Amino acid sequence: MRVATQPAAPTSYRGRLAPSPTGYLHLGHARTFWTAQQRAHANKGSLVLRNEDLDPSRSKTEFASAMLADLRWFGFQWSEGPDCGGPFSPYNQSERGHLYLTAFNQLRAGGFLYPCTCTRKDILSALTAPHGGDEEPIYPGTCRSNQESQIHNQKFSWRFRVPDGEAVKFTDTHLGPQQFIAGKDFGDFIVQRHDGIAAYQLAVVVDDAAMQITEVVRGSDLLLSTARQLLLYRALGLTPPAFHHCPLMRDDSGVRLAKRHDALSLRTLRDQGLSPEQLRAGW
Ligand code: GLU
């Protein structure tokens, strides 16, 4: 008999729901997650729930429990998660720091990172072109030649140096061929914050790889993050999953739904007596 020390490589589809407990989930989350669940079912696969409570200042346990309750009410079912365990436990990002640190050390040893002392304000004032939207500004490269030994008594984060000019390409299972240029569409990005906590880009790559996710279904607001993450997969020698980006849900005035849209939170809709079936009928 063979004793497995590592879970076997996936032979079937593995999808995930990866909400952050920074507010109540809204209808836009539910629609993207519904696609994730449908794709897992259609592929006779499994669905994992990962609690992305990486940022201690923004994550709240009350939102984490509301998240699970709201998802269950809506009709989501997962076979692995913080509430039911599974072969890739823990499923709370706040408990997975050791895995992020190993990956961070590997990137650092591979020469992919540099320490950056810039504040958000420094970056904004170093930029000549205006920028807008949710995307972070393209980092102007101020600290690219920094060595850790030269930094004294200053806070610093660690950035991934992107290969300027390289086209990061992938074929989205919903949107088709995608291409983003490193250094132009997105710049050097943070993988570890100044407080030592892994940044979203690194944590999500480490987790999706470790949890053997075969397809990531997410909102199209994360397309550029996918491009960044593909560079991390390559630098870490990991095989990326497939990606399926869903259209974002907008409110009546065309504004993308966010956690601040309380009126469209699953909680509020449920309290108004709406059923998940009625809500899905509107999609
Ligand atoms: N947890 C993140 C969010 O809620 C992103 C998940 C993902 O990578 O798909 O926006």
PDB file of C-alpha atoms and ligand atoms in Angstrom:
ATOM      1  CA  MET A   1       0.000   0.000   0.000  1.00  0.00           C
ATOM      2  CA  ARG A   2       1.277   3.432  -0.880  1.00  0.00           C
ATOM      3  CA  VAL A   3       1.057   6.051   1.817  1.00  0.00           C
ATOM      4  CA  ALA A   4       0.360   9.402   0.219  1.00  0.00           C
ATOM      5  CA  THR A   5       2.189  12.317   1.811  1.00  0.00           C
ATOM      6  CA  GLN A   6       0.817  14.758  -0.746  1.00  0.00           C
ATOM      7  CA  PRO A   7      -2.737  14.836  -2.067  1.00  0.00           C
ATOM      8  CA  ALA A   8      -2.759  13.306  -5.557  1.00  0.00           C
ATOM      9  CA  ALA A   9      -2.650  15.616  -8.574  1.00  0.00           C
ATOM     10  CA  PRO A  10      -6.176  16.613  -9.645  1.00  0.00           C
ATOM     11  CA  THR A  11      -7.750  14.409 -12.234  1.00  0.00           C
ATOM     12  CA  SER A  12     -10.919  16.449 -12.354  1.00  0.00           C
ATOM     13  CA  TYR A  13     -12.100  20.030 -12.364  1.00  0.00           C
ATOM     14  CA  ARG A  14     -11.524  21.989  -9.156  1.00  0.00           C
ATOM     15  CA  GLY A  15     -13.053  25.419  -8.859  1.00  0.00           C
ATOM     16  CA  ARG A  16     -13.149  27.880  -5.996  1.00  0.00           C
ATOM     17  CA  LEU A  17     -15.085  30.683  -4.398  1.00  0.00           C
ATOM     18  CA  ALA A  18     -12.657  33.147  -2.828  1.00  0.00           C
ATOM     19  CA  PRO A  19     -14.550  35.964  -1.111  1.00  0.00           C
ATOM     20  CA  SER A  20     -12.920  38.511   1.205  1.00  0.00           C
ATOM     21  CA  PRO A  21     -14.787  39.165   4.483  1.00  0.00           C
ATOM     22  CA  THR A  22     -14.503  42.931   4.223  1.00  0.00           C
ATOM     23  CA  GLY A  23     -18.219  43.609   3.912  1.00  0.00           C
ATOM     24  CA  TYR A  24     -21.476  41.873   3.024  1.00  0.00           C
ATOM     25  CA  LEU A  25     -21.577  39.979  -0.248  1.00  0.00           C
ATOM     26  CA  HIS A  26     -23.736  41.516  -2.933  1.00  0.00           C
ATOM     27  CA  LEU A  27     -25.572  40.280  -5.968  1.00  0.00           C
ATOM     28  CA  GLY A  28     -22.528  40.795  -8.204  1.00  0.00           C
ATOM     29  CA  HIS A  29     -20.504  38.362  -6.106  1.00  0.00           C
ATOM     30  CA  ALA A  30     -23.352  35.884  -6.198  1.00  0.00           C
ATOM     31  CA  ARG A  31     -23.557  36.036  -9.993  1.00  0.00           C
ATOM     32  CA  THR A  32     -19.826  35.397 -10.477  1.00  0.00           C
ATOM     33  CA  PHE A  33     -19.833  32.650  -7.857  1.00  0.00           C
ATOM     34  CA  TRP A  34     -22.901  31.088  -9.464  1.00  0.00           C
ATOM     35  CA  THR A  35     -20.939  30.779 -12.694  1.00  0.00           C
ATOM     36  CA  ALA A  36     -18.110  29.161 -10.718  1.00  0.00           C
ATOM     37  CA  GLN A  37     -20.514  26.672  -9.178  1.00  0.00           C
ATOM     38  CA  GLN A  38     -22.206  25.904 -12.495  1.00  0.00           C
ATOM     39  CA  ARG A  39     -18.873  25.302 -14.169  1.00  0.00           C
ATOM     40  CA  ALA A  40     -17.804  22.964 -11.373  1.00  0.00           C
ATOM     41  CA  HIS A  41     -21.085  21.036 -11.732  1.00  0.00           C
ATOM     42  CA  ALA A  42     -20.937  20.950 -15.527  1.00  0.00           C
ATOM     43  CA  ASN A  43     -17.415  19.550 -15.312  1.00  0.00           C
ATOM     44  CA  LYS A  44     -18.374  17.058 -12.575  1.00  0.00           C
ATOM     45  CA  GLY A  45     -15.792  18.716 -10.397  1.00  0.00           C
ATOM     46  CA  SER A  46     -15.550  20.074  -6.898  1.00  0.00           C
ATOM     47  CA  LEU A  47     -15.868  23.528  -5.433  1.00  0.00           C
ATOM     48  CA  VAL A  48     -13.639  24.932  -2.704  1.00  0.00           C
ATOM     49  CA  LEU A  49     -14.465  27.863  -0.461  1.00  0.00           C
ATOM     50  CA  ARG A  50     -11.483  29.940   0.598  1.00  0.00           C
ATOM     51  CA  ASN A  51     -11.860  32.749   3.097  1.00  0.00           C
ATOM     52  CA  GLU A  52      -9.555  35.534   1.866  1.00  0.00           C
ATOM     53  CA  ASP A  53      -9.106  37.205   5.234  1.00  0.00           C
ATOM     54  CA  LEU A  54      -5.549  38.218   4.487  1.00  0.00           C
ATOM     55  CA  ASP A  55      -5.773  41.837   5.519  1.00  0.00           C
ATOM     56  CA  PRO A  56      -6.329  41.984   9.295  1.00  0.00           C
ATOM     57  CA  SER A  57      -7.314  45.639   9.234  1.00  0.00           C
ATOM     58  CA  ARG A  58     -10.155  45.123   6.737  1.00  0.00           C
ATOM     59  CA  SER A  59     -11.340  41.569   7.452  1.00  0.00           C
ATOM     60  CA  LYS A  60     -13.933  41.028  10.172  1.00  0.00           C
ATOM     61  CA  THR A  61     -15.045  37.706  11.644  1.00  0.00           C
ATOM     62  CA  GLU A  62     -18.657  38.879  11.582  1.00  0.00           C
ATOM     63  CA  PHE A  63     -18.398  39.369   7.811  1.00  0.00           C
ATOM     64  CA  ALA A  64     -16.777  35.931   7.469  1.00  0.00           C
ATOM     65  CA  SER A  65     -19.681  34.215   9.205  1.00  0.00           C
ATOM     66  CA  ALA A  66     -22.221  36.352   7.303  1.00  0.00           C
ATOM     67  CA  MET A  67     -20.441  35.358   4.082  1.00  0.00           C
ATOM     68  CA  LEU A  68     -20.880  31.633   4.766  1.00  0.00           C
ATOM     69  CA  ALA A  69     -24.508  32.061   5.818  1.00  0.00           C
ATOM     70  CA  ASP A  70     -25.383  34.232   2.800  1.00  0.00           C
ATOM     71  CA  LEU A  71     -23.693  31.853   0.375  1.00  0.00           C
ATOM     72  CA  ARG A  72     -25.547  28.865   1.829  1.00  0.00           C
ATOM     73  CA  TRP A  73     -28.844  30.731   1.718  1.00  0.00           C
ATOM     74  CA  PHE A  74     -28.259  31.543  -1.936  1.00  0.00           C
ATOM     75  CA  GLY A  75     -27.755  27.868  -2.776  1.00  0.00           C
ATOM     76  CA  PHE A  76     -23.991  27.456  -2.846  1.00  0.00           C
ATOM     77  CA  GLN A  77     -22.500  24.167  -1.759  1.00  0.00           C
ATOM     78  CA  TRP A  78     -18.808  23.517  -1.343  1.00  0.00           C
ATOM     79  CA  SER A  79     -17.028  20.347  -0.367  1.00  0.00           C
ATOM     80  CA  GLU A  80     -13.949  21.971   1.188  1.00  0.00           C
ATOM     81  CA  GLY A  81     -13.780  25.131   3.224  1.00  0.00           C
ATOM     82  CA  PRO A  82     -13.154  26.772   6.594  1.00  0.00           C
ATOM     83  CA  ASP A  83     -16.387  25.325   7.984  1.00  0.00           C
ATOM     84  CA  CYS A  84     -15.951  21.750   6.745  1.00  0.00           C
ATOM     85  CA  GLY A  85     -12.176  21.288   6.363  1.00  0.00           C
ATOM     86  CA  GLY A  86     -10.609  19.269   3.576  1.00  0.00           C
ATOM     87  CA  PRO A  87      -7.278  17.967   2.296  1.00  0.00           C
ATOM     88  CA  PHE A  88      -5.799  21.445   1.801  1.00  0.00           C
ATOM     89  CA  SER A  89      -6.617  22.948   5.196  1.00  0.00           C
ATOM     90  CA  PRO A  90      -6.519  25.597   6.466  1.00  0.00           C
ATOM     91  CA  TYR A  91      -8.974  27.433   4.208  1.00  0.00           C
ATOM     92  CA  ASN A  92      -8.565  30.800   5.949  1.00  0.00           C
ATOM     93  CA  GLN A  93      -5.782  32.837   4.356  1.00  0.00           C
ATOM     94  CA  SER A  94      -4.925  34.336   7.751  1.00  0.00           C
ATOM     95  CA  GLU A  95      -3.684  30.865   8.772  1.00  0.00           C
ATOM     96  CA  ARG A  96      -1.606  30.203   5.653  1.00  0.00           C
ATOM     97  CA  GLY A  97       1.183  32.729   6.178  1.00  0.00           C
ATOM     98  CA  HIS A  98       3.899  30.045   6.325  1.00  0.00           C
ATOM     99  CA  LEU A  99       3.078  28.980   2.743  1.00  0.00           C
ATOM    100  CA  TYR A 100       3.252  32.551   1.492  1.00  0.00           C
ATOM    101  CA  LEU A 101       6.581  33.026   3.240  1.00  0.00           C
ATOM    102  CA  THR A 102       8.089  29.971   1.528  1.00  0.00           C
ATOM    103  CA  ALA A 103       7.008  31.287  -1.876  1.00  0.00           C
ATOM    104  CA  PHE A 104       8.238  34.783  -1.005  1.00  0.00           C
ATOM    105  CA  ASN A 105      11.668  33.385  -0.059  1.00  0.00           C
ATOM    106  CA  GLN A 106      11.806  31.484  -3.324  1.00  0.00           C
ATOM    107  CA  LEU A 107      11.041  34.633  -5.326  1.00  0.00           C
ATOM    108  CA  ARG A 108      13.534  36.635  -3.359  1.00  0.00           C
ATOM    109  CA  ALA A 109      16.293  34.036  -3.804  1.00  0.00           C
ATOM    110  CA  GLY A 110      15.487  33.979  -7.523  1.00  0.00           C
ATOM    111  CA  GLY A 111      16.180  37.736  -7.789  1.00  0.00           C
ATOM    112  CA  PHE A 112      12.612  38.633  -8.759  1.00  0.00           C
ATOM    113  CA  LEU A 113      12.017  41.101  -5.912  1.00  0.00           C
ATOM    114  CA  TYR A 114      13.335  44.369  -4.563  1.00  0.00           C
ATOM    115  CA  PRO A 115      12.594  46.276  -1.386  1.00  0.00           C
ATOM    116  CA  CYS A 116      10.555  49.418  -1.955  1.00  0.00           C
ATOM    117  CA  THR A 117      10.309  52.302   0.494  1.00  0.00           C
ATOM    118  CA  CYS A 118       7.803  54.339  -1.542  1.00  0.00           C
ATOM    119  CA  THR A 119       4.563  55.384   0.032  1.00  0.00           C
ATOM    120  CA  ARG A 120       1.404  55.624  -2.042  1.00  0.00           C
ATOM    121  CA  LYS A 121       1.849  59.396  -2.016  1.00  0.00           C
ATOM    122  CA  ASP A 122       5.437  59.137  -3.350  1.00  0.00           C
ATOM    123  CA  ILE A 123       4.226  56.991  -6.209  1.00  0.00           C
ATOM    124  CA  LEU A 124       1.408  59.319  -7.126  1.00  0.00           C
ATOM    125  CA  SER A 125       3.642  62.372  -7.099  1.00  0.00           C
ATOM    126  CA  ALA A 126       6.279  60.614  -9.232  1.00  0.00           C
ATOM    127  CA  LEU A 127       3.744  59.945 -11.955  1.00  0.00           C
ATOM    128  CA  THR A 128       3.347  62.387 -14.755  1.00  0.00           C
ATOM    129  CA  ALA A 129       0.205  61.021 -16.367  1.00  0.00           C
ATOM    130  CA  PRO A 130      -3.097  61.089 -14.563  1.00  0.00           C
ATOM    131  CA  HIS A 131      -4.726  57.764 -13.904  1.00  0.00           C
ATOM    132  CA  GLY A 132      -8.098  56.676 -12.748  1.00  0.00           C
ATOM    133  CA  GLY A 133     -10.280  53.762 -11.844  1.00  0.00           C
ATOM    134  CA  ASP A 134      -9.581  51.040  -9.343  1.00  0.00           C
ATOM    135  CA  GLU A 135      -6.313  49.881 -10.810  1.00  0.00           C
ATOM    136  CA  GLU A 136      -3.192  50.860  -8.948  1.00  0.00           C
ATOM    137  CA  PRO A 137      -0.958  53.378 -10.705  1.00  0.00           C
ATOM    138  CA  ILE A 138       1.955  51.917 -12.684  1.00  0.00           C
ATOM    139  CA  TYR A 139       4.905  51.942 -10.344  1.00  0.00           C
ATOM    140  CA  PRO A 140       7.526  54.338 -11.734  1.00  0.00           C
ATOM    141  CA  GLY A 141      10.457  52.112 -10.717  1.00  0.00           C
ATOM    142  CA  THR A 142      11.938  54.499  -8.138  1.00  0.00           C
ATOM    143  CA  CYS A 143      13.289  51.701  -5.891  1.00  0.00           C
ATOM    144  CA  ARG A 144      14.209  49.168  -8.588  1.00  0.00           C
ATOM    145  CA  SER A 145      17.918  49.237  -7.782  1.00  0.00           C
ATOM    146  CA  ASN A 146      17.457  49.174  -3.985  1.00  0.00           C
ATOM    147  CA  GLN A 147      19.340  46.654  -1.858  1.00  0.00           C
ATOM    148  CA  GLU A 148      17.883  45.669   1.488  1.00  0.00           C
ATOM    149  CA  SER A 149      21.209  46.432   3.205  1.00  0.00           C
ATOM    150  CA  GLN A 150      20.944  50.094   2.136  1.00  0.00           C
ATOM    151  CA  ILE A 151      17.627  50.614   3.889  1.00  0.00           C
ATOM    152  CA  HIS A 152      17.864  51.860   7.451  1.00  0.00           C
ATOM    153  CA  ASN A 153      14.996  52.637   9.782  1.00  0.00           C
ATOM    154  CA  GLN A 154      12.498  52.872   6.983  1.00  0.00           C
ATOM    155  CA  LYS A 155       9.413  50.825   6.331  1.00  0.00           C
ATOM    156  CA  PHE A 156       9.559  48.865   3.117  1.00  0.00           C
ATOM    157  CA  SER A 157       7.520  46.425   1.117  1.00  0.00           C
ATOM    158  CA  TRP A 158       8.759  43.942  -1.494  1.00  0.00           C
ATOM    159  CA  ARG A 159       7.935  44.375  -5.157  1.00  0.00           C
ATOM    160  CA  PHE A 160       8.042  41.981  -8.058  1.00  0.00           C
ATOM    161  CA  ARG A 161      10.030  43.382 -11.000  1.00  0.00           C
ATOM    162  CA  VAL A 162       7.948  42.849 -14.134  1.00  0.00           C
ATOM    163  CA  PRO A 163       9.679  42.067 -17.463  1.00  0.00           C
ATOM    164  CA  ASP A 164       9.079  45.409 -19.176  1.00  0.00           C
ATOM    165  CA  GLY A 165       7.650  45.114 -22.653  1.00  0.00           C
ATOM    166  CA  GLU A 166       6.777  41.423 -22.419  1.00  0.00           C
ATOM    167  CA  ALA A 167       3.292  40.452 -23.586  1.00  0.00           C
ATOM    168  CA  VAL A 168       1.559  38.288 -20.994  1.00  0.00           C
ATOM    169  CA  LYS A 169      -0.911  36.191 -22.950  1.00  0.00           C
ATOM    170  CA  PHE A 170      -3.564  33.703 -22.014  1.00  0.00           C
ATOM    171  CA  THR A 171      -6.769  32.346 -23.459  1.00  0.00           C
ATOM    172  CA  ASP A 172      -9.676  33.094 -21.168  1.00  0.00           C
ATOM    173  CA  THR A 173     -12.312  30.354 -21.202  1.00  0.00           C
ATOM    174  CA  HIS A 174     -14.982  33.037 -21.461  1.00  0.00           C
ATOM    175  CA  LEU A 175     -13.388  36.075 -23.096  1.00  0.00           C
ATOM    176  CA  GLY A 176     -10.974  34.330 -25.469  1.00  0.00           C
ATOM    177  CA  PRO A 177      -7.404  35.470 -26.179  1.00  0.00           C
ATOM    178  CA  GLN A 178      -6.061  38.132 -23.804  1.00  0.00           C
ATOM    179  CA  GLN A 179      -2.811  40.060 -23.869  1.00  0.00           C
ATOM    180  CA  PHE A 180      -1.338  42.597 -21.457  1.00  0.00           C
ATOM    181  CA  ILE A 181       2.043  44.296 -21.694  1.00  0.00           C
ATOM    182  CA  ALA A 182       4.201  44.237 -18.574  1.00  0.00           C
ATOM    183  CA  GLY A 183       5.425  47.703 -17.631  1.00  0.00           C
ATOM    184  CA  LYS A 184       2.707  49.339 -19.734  1.00  0.00           C
ATOM    185  CA  ASP A 185      -0.616  47.829 -18.696  1.00  0.00           C
ATOM    186  CA  PHE A 186       0.629  47.069 -15.188  1.00  0.00           C
ATOM    187  CA  GLY A 187       3.869  47.711 -13.353  1.00  0.00           C
ATOM    188  CA  ASP A 188       6.020  46.246 -10.578  1.00  0.00           C
ATOM    189  CA  PHE A 189       3.643  45.074  -7.881  1.00  0.00           C
ATOM    190  CA  ILE A 190       3.837  44.369  -4.170  1.00  0.00           C
ATOM    191  CA  VAL A 191       4.109  40.751  -3.013  1.00  0.00           C
ATOM    192  CA  GLN A 192       4.801  41.440   0.642  1.00  0.00           C
ATOM    193  CA  ARG A 193       3.576  44.451   2.549  1.00  0.00           C
ATOM    194  CA  HIS A 194       5.721  46.453   4.939  1.00  0.00           C
ATOM    195  CA  ASP A 195       4.072  44.646   7.891  1.00  0.00           C
ATOM    196  CA  GLY A 196       5.280  41.283   6.548  1.00  0.00           C
ATOM    197  CA  ILE A 197       1.839  40.153   5.340  1.00  0.00           C
ATOM    198  CA  ALA A 198       1.701  38.637   1.879  1.00  0.00           C
ATOM    199  CA  ALA A 199      -0.092  40.734  -0.707  1.00  0.00           C
ATOM    200  CA  TYR A 200      -3.178  39.443  -2.491  1.00  0.00           C
ATOM    201  CA  GLN A 201      -1.307  38.612  -5.738  1.00  0.00           C
ATOM    202  CA  LEU A 202       1.116  36.265  -4.026  1.00  0.00           C
ATOM    203  CA  ALA A 203      -1.347  34.670  -1.606  1.00  0.00           C
ATOM    204  CA  VAL A 204      -3.864  33.850  -4.297  1.00  0.00           C
ATOM    205  CA  VAL A 205      -1.265  32.213  -6.547  1.00  0.00           C
ATOM    206  CA  VAL A 206       0.154  30.153  -3.703  1.00  0.00           C
ATOM    207  CA  ASP A 207      -3.331  29.066  -2.633  1.00  0.00           C
ATOM    208  CA  ASP A 208      -4.753  28.292  -6.064  1.00  0.00           C
ATOM    209  CA  ALA A 209      -1.668  26.199  -6.829  1.00  0.00           C
ATOM    210  CA  ALA A 210      -1.598  24.459  -3.426  1.00  0.00           C
ATOM    211  CA  MET A 211      -5.335  23.748  -3.539  1.00  0.00           C
ATOM    212  CA  GLN A 212      -4.928  22.334  -7.063  1.00  0.00           C
ATOM    213  CA  ILE A 213      -7.514  24.658  -8.555  1.00  0.00           C
ATOM    214  CA  THR A 214      -7.900  23.893 -12.259  1.00  0.00           C
ATOM    215  CA  GLU A 215      -9.991  26.942 -13.214  1.00  0.00           C
ATOM    216  CA  VAL A 216     -10.327  30.343 -11.567  1.00  0.00           C
ATOM    217  CA  VAL A 217     -13.672  32.039 -12.175  1.00  0.00           C
ATOM    218  CA  ARG A 218     -13.581  35.706 -11.194  1.00  0.00           C
ATOM    219  CA  GLY A 219     -14.816  39.144 -12.185  1.00  0.00           C
ATOM    220  CA  SER A 220     -13.306  40.895 -15.192  1.00  0.00           C
ATOM    221  CA  ASP A 221     -12.042  43.653 -12.868  1.00  0.00           C
ATOM    222  CA  LEU A 222      -9.269  41.168 -12.050  1.00  0.00           C
ATOM    223  CA  LEU A 223      -7.968  40.672 -15.617  1.00  0.00           C
ATOM    224  CA  LEU A 224      -4.800  42.661 -14.946  1.00  0.00           C
ATOM    225  CA  SER A 225      -4.320  40.785 -11.687  1.00  0.00           C
ATOM    226  CA  THR A 226      -4.470  37.557 -13.656  1.00  0.00           C
ATOM    227  CA  ALA A 227      -1.669  38.871 -15.871  1.00  0.00           C
ATOM    228  CA  ARG A 228       0.426  39.687 -12.789  1.00  0.00           C
ATOM    229  CA  GLN A 229      -0.332  36.308 -11.291  1.00  0.00           C
ATOM    230  CA  LEU A 230       0.781  34.511 -14.469  1.00  0.00           C
ATOM    231  CA  LEU A 231       4.208  36.084 -13.978  1.00  0.00           C
ATOM    232  CA  LEU A 232       4.263  34.775 -10.405  1.00  0.00           C
ATOM    233  CA  TYR A 233       3.280  31.265 -11.507  1.00  0.00           C
ATOM    234  CA  ARG A 234       6.196  31.286 -13.939  1.00  0.00           C
ATOM    235  CA  ALA A 235       8.676  32.699 -11.424  1.00  0.00           C
ATOM    236  CA  LEU A 236       7.639  30.062  -8.878  1.00  0.00           C
ATOM    237  CA  GLY A 237       7.763  27.232 -11.416  1.00  0.00           C
ATOM    238  CA  LEU A 238       4.041  26.508 -10.949  1.00  0.00           C
ATOM    239  CA  THR A 239       1.482  25.543 -13.572  1.00  0.00           C
ATOM    240  CA  PRO A 240      -1.300  28.128 -13.786  1.00  0.00           C
ATOM    241  CA  PRO A 241      -4.974  27.137 -13.821  1.00  0.00           C
ATOM    242  CA  ALA A 242      -7.375  28.169 -16.584  1.00  0.00           C
ATOM    243  CA  PHE A 243      -9.109  31.533 -16.134  1.00  0.00           C
ATOM    244  CA  HIS A 244     -12.717  32.505 -16.753  1.00  0.00           C
ATOM    245  CA  HIS A 245     -13.524  36.197 -16.262  1.00  0.00           C
ATOM    246  CA  CYS A 246     -17.149  37.162 -15.811  1.00  0.00           C
ATOM    247  CA  PRO A 247     -18.760  40.490 -16.723  1.00  0.00           C
ATOM    248  CA  LEU A 248     -19.292  42.793 -13.760  1.00  0.00           C
ATOM    249  CA  MET A 249     -22.702  43.652 -12.478  1.00  0.00           C
ATOM    250  CA  ARG A 250     -23.562  47.347 -12.522  1.00  0.00           C
ATOM    251  CA  ASP A 251     -26.202  49.346 -10.727  1.00  0.00           C
ATOM    252  CA  ASP A 252     -28.912  51.327 -12.525  1.00  0.00           C
ATOM    253  CA  SER A 253     -26.560  54.229 -13.130  1.00  0.00           C
ATOM    254  CA  GLY A 254     -23.853  51.989 -14.605  1.00  0.00           C
ATOM    255  CA  VAL A 255     -21.608  51.939 -11.529  1.00  0.00           C
ATOM    256  CA  ARG A 256     -19.990  48.601 -10.793  1.00  0.00           C
ATOM    257  CA  LEU A 257     -21.418  46.945  -7.689  1.00  0.00           C
ATOM    258  CA  ALA A 258     -19.196  47.164  -4.638  1.00  0.00           C
ATOM    259  CA  LYS A 259     -19.568  46.228  -1.008  1.00  0.00           C
ATOM    260  CA  ARG A 260     -20.738  49.771  -0.348  1.00  0.00           C
ATOM    261  CA  HIS A 261     -23.905  49.006  -2.366  1.00  0.00           C
ATOM    262  CA  ASP A 262     -25.790  47.930   0.738  1.00  0.00           C
ATOM    263  CA  ALA A 263     -29.106  47.940  -1.065  1.00  0.00           C
ATOM    264  CA  LEU A 264     -27.969  45.059  -3.210  1.00  0.00           C
ATOM    265  CA  SER A 265     -26.318  43.017  -0.495  1.00  0.00           C
ATOM    266  CA  LEU A 266     -27.619  39.456  -0.280  1.00  0.00           C
ATOM    267  CA  ARG A 267     -28.625  40.189   3.327  1.00  0.00           C
ATOM    268  CA  THR A 268     -30.795  43.132   2.434  1.00  0.00           C
ATOM    269  CA  LEU A 269     -32.394  41.353  -0.505  1.00  0.00           C
ATOM    270  CA  ARG A 270     -33.203  38.357   1.669  1.00  0.00           C
ATOM    271  CA  ASP A 271     -34.641  40.597   4.396  1.00  0.00           C
ATOM    272  CA  GLN A 272     -36.877  42.158   1.756  1.00  0.00           C
ATOM    273  CA  GLY A 273     -38.348  38.724   1.161  1.00  0.00           C
ATOM    274  CA  LEU A 274     -36.661  38.000  -2.170  1.00  0.00           C
ATOM    275  CA  SER A 275     -35.704  34.420  -2.890  1.00  0.00           C
ATOM    276  CA  PRO A 276     -32.486  33.272  -4.570  1.00  0.00           C
ATOM    277  CA  GLU A 277     -34.585  31.917  -7.470  1.00  0.00           C
ATOM    278  CA  GLN A 278     -36.165  35.343  -8.002  1.00  0.00           C
ATOM    279  CA  LEU A 279     -32.778  36.996  -7.881  1.00  0.00           C
ATOM    280  CA  ARG A 280     -31.288  34.548 -10.384  1.00  0.00           C
ATOM    281  CA  ALA A 281     -34.240  35.029 -12.695  1.00  0.00           C
ATOM    282  CA  GLY A 282     -33.097  38.608 -13.234  1.00  0.00           C
ATOM    283  CA  TRP A 283     -29.699  37.566 -14.707  1.00  0.00           C
TER     284      TRP A 283
HETATM  285  N1  GLU B   1     -10.732  37.677  -2.675  1.00  0.00           N
HETATM  286  C1  GLU B   1     -10.677  38.550  -3.779  1.00  0.00           C
HETATM  287  C2  GLU B   1     -11.949  39.328  -3.901  1.00  0.00           C
HETATM  288  O1  GLU B   1     -12.904  39.050  -3.215  1.00  0.00           O
HETATM  289  C3  GLU B   1     -10.356  37.970  -5.138  1.00  0.00           C
HETATM  290  C4  GLU B   1     -10.527  36.600  -5.437  1.00  0.00           C
HETATM  291  C5  GLU B   1      -9.919  36.109  -6.733  1.00  0.00           C
HETATM  292  O2  GLU B   1      -8.713  36.088  -6.869  1.00  0.00           O
HETATM  293  O3  GLU B   1     -10.675  35.672  -7.593  1.00  0.00           O
HETATM  294  O4  GLU B   1     -11.993  40.253  -4.677  1.00  0.00           O
END
